[in-house]
Amino acid sequence: MARNKRCLMAYEKLRADHLDRMAWDEVDYLDPENTYNLSAAEQEYLKHYSDLVVDYKGVWTDVDLTGSLEPPKDLFIDVRVLRDAGEIQTEYGVFNLTKGSQYYVRQADVQRLIQQGYLVKL
């Protein structure tokens, strides 16, 4: 009985570690393609943990801790606004992010908004 319990706890820890990696790798937890194998409790854990990671990266440091050392494949991307986010200022101008609108923007400028669920990459 104790062996079975240890095996189940190890499996649960492995799944939690995988969810943590997903949050740090900025996987979109709102996308069903990324969460179709997760239970409701795991989806909730991923959402809350991702929110904590976003808060930590946004408040406590000016350096993007999850930034890749490799250059992005696409410097500019098409995005669609899922929720109103107001105006954002970029070096290429001001964008008013209203629900349903689409923009061709620099990926680095909107990466955090994509992770927070305001935008979706097309």
Coordinates of C-alpha atoms in Angstrom, one line a residue, residues 16-122:
A16 CA 3.2 19.4 -11.4
D17 CA 6.8 19.9 -12.5
H18 CA 5.6 19.7 -16.2
L19 CA 2.9 22.3 -15.5
D20 CA 5.6 24.6 -13.8
R21 CA 7.7 24.3 -16.9
M22 CA 4.7 25.2 -19.1
A23 CA 4.1 28.3 -17.0
W24 CA 7.8 29.4 -17.3
D25 CA 7.9 28.6 -21.0
E26 CA 4.9 30.9 -21.4
V27 CA 2.6 28.3 -22.8
D28 CA -0.9 29.7 -23.4
Y29 CA -3.0 28.0 -20.8
L30 CA -6.2 29.3 -22.4
D31 CA -5.6 27.3 -25.6
P32 CA -7.4 24.0 -25.5
E33 CA -4.7 22.4 -27.6
N34 CA -2.2 22.9 -24.7
T35 CA -4.6 21.7 -21.9
Y36 CA -6.7 18.9 -23.4
N37 CA -4.9 16.2 -21.3
L38 CA -5.2 18.2 -18.0
S39 CA -7.7 17.6 -15.3
A40 CA -9.8 20.6 -14.0
A41 CA -7.6 20.8 -10.9
E42 CA -4.4 20.8 -13.1
Q43 CA -5.9 23.5 -15.3
E44 CA -6.7 25.7 -12.3
Y45 CA -3.2 25.1 -10.9
L46 CA -1.6 26.0 -14.2
K47 CA -3.7 29.2 -14.4
H48 CA -2.8 30.3 -10.9
Y49 CA 0.9 29.4 -11.2
S50 CA 1.1 31.2 -14.6
D51 CA -0.5 34.3 -13.0
L52 CA 2.2 34.1 -10.2
V53 CA 5.0 33.9 -12.7
V54 CA 3.6 36.8 -14.7
D55 CA 3.3 38.9 -11.5
Y56 CA 6.9 37.9 -10.4
K57 CA 8.3 38.8 -13.8
G58 CA 6.4 42.1 -14.0
V59 CA 6.9 43.5 -10.5
W60 CA 10.2 42.3 -9.1
T61 CA 12.6 42.6 -12.0
D62 CA 13.2 44.6 -15.1
V63 CA 14.9 41.7 -16.8
D64 CA 12.8 39.1 -18.6
L65 CA 13.7 35.9 -16.8
T66 CA 12.2 33.7 -19.4
G67 CA 13.7 35.4 -22.4
S68 CA 15.1 33.0 -25.0
L69 CA 18.8 33.2 -25.9
E70 CA 17.8 32.5 -29.5
P71 CA 16.4 35.2 -31.7
P72 CA 12.7 34.9 -32.6
K73 CA 11.8 33.3 -35.9
D74 CA 9.2 36.1 -36.6
L75 CA 10.0 39.6 -35.4
F76 CA 6.5 40.8 -36.2
I77 CA 3.3 38.7 -35.7
D78 CA -0.5 39.1 -36.4
V79 CA -2.6 39.2 -33.2
R80 CA -6.3 39.4 -32.4
V81 CA -7.5 41.2 -29.3
L82 CA -9.7 39.0 -27.1
R83 CA -10.3 41.5 -24.3
D84 CA -10.1 45.3 -24.2
A85 CA -6.7 46.3 -22.9
G86 CA -6.7 50.0 -23.6
E87 CA -3.8 51.8 -25.3
I88 CA -0.3 50.4 -25.4
Q89 CA 2.8 52.5 -26.4
T90 CA 5.4 50.9 -28.5
E91 CA 8.4 52.3 -30.4
Y92 CA 6.3 52.0 -33.6
G93 CA 3.3 54.0 -32.2
V94 CA 0.3 53.7 -30.0
F95 CA -2.2 50.8 -30.4
N96 CA -5.7 50.9 -29.0
L97 CA -6.5 47.3 -28.1
T98 CA -10.2 46.9 -28.5
K99 CA -11.9 43.5 -28.5
G100 CA -12.0 41.9 -32.0
S101 CA -9.4 44.2 -33.6
Q102 CA -6.3 42.7 -35.3
Y103 CA -2.8 44.2 -35.5
Y104 CA 0.6 43.3 -37.0
V105 CA 3.0 44.1 -34.2
R106 CA 6.4 43.3 -32.9
Q107 CA 6.3 40.1 -30.9
A108 CA 8.4 41.4 -28.1
D109 CA 5.9 44.3 -27.5
V110 CA 2.9 42.0 -27.0
Q111 CA 4.3 38.7 -25.6
R112 CA 3.2 39.5 -22.1
L113 CA -0.3 40.4 -23.3
I114 CA -0.5 37.1 -25.1
Q115 CA 0.4 35.3 -22.0
Q116 CA -2.1 37.2 -19.9
G117 CA -4.9 36.3 -22.3
Y118 CA -5.6 39.7 -23.8
L119 CA -4.3 38.8 -27.3
V120 CA -4.1 35.6 -29.4
K121 CA -1.4 35.0 -32.0
L122 CA -2.8 34.3 -35.4

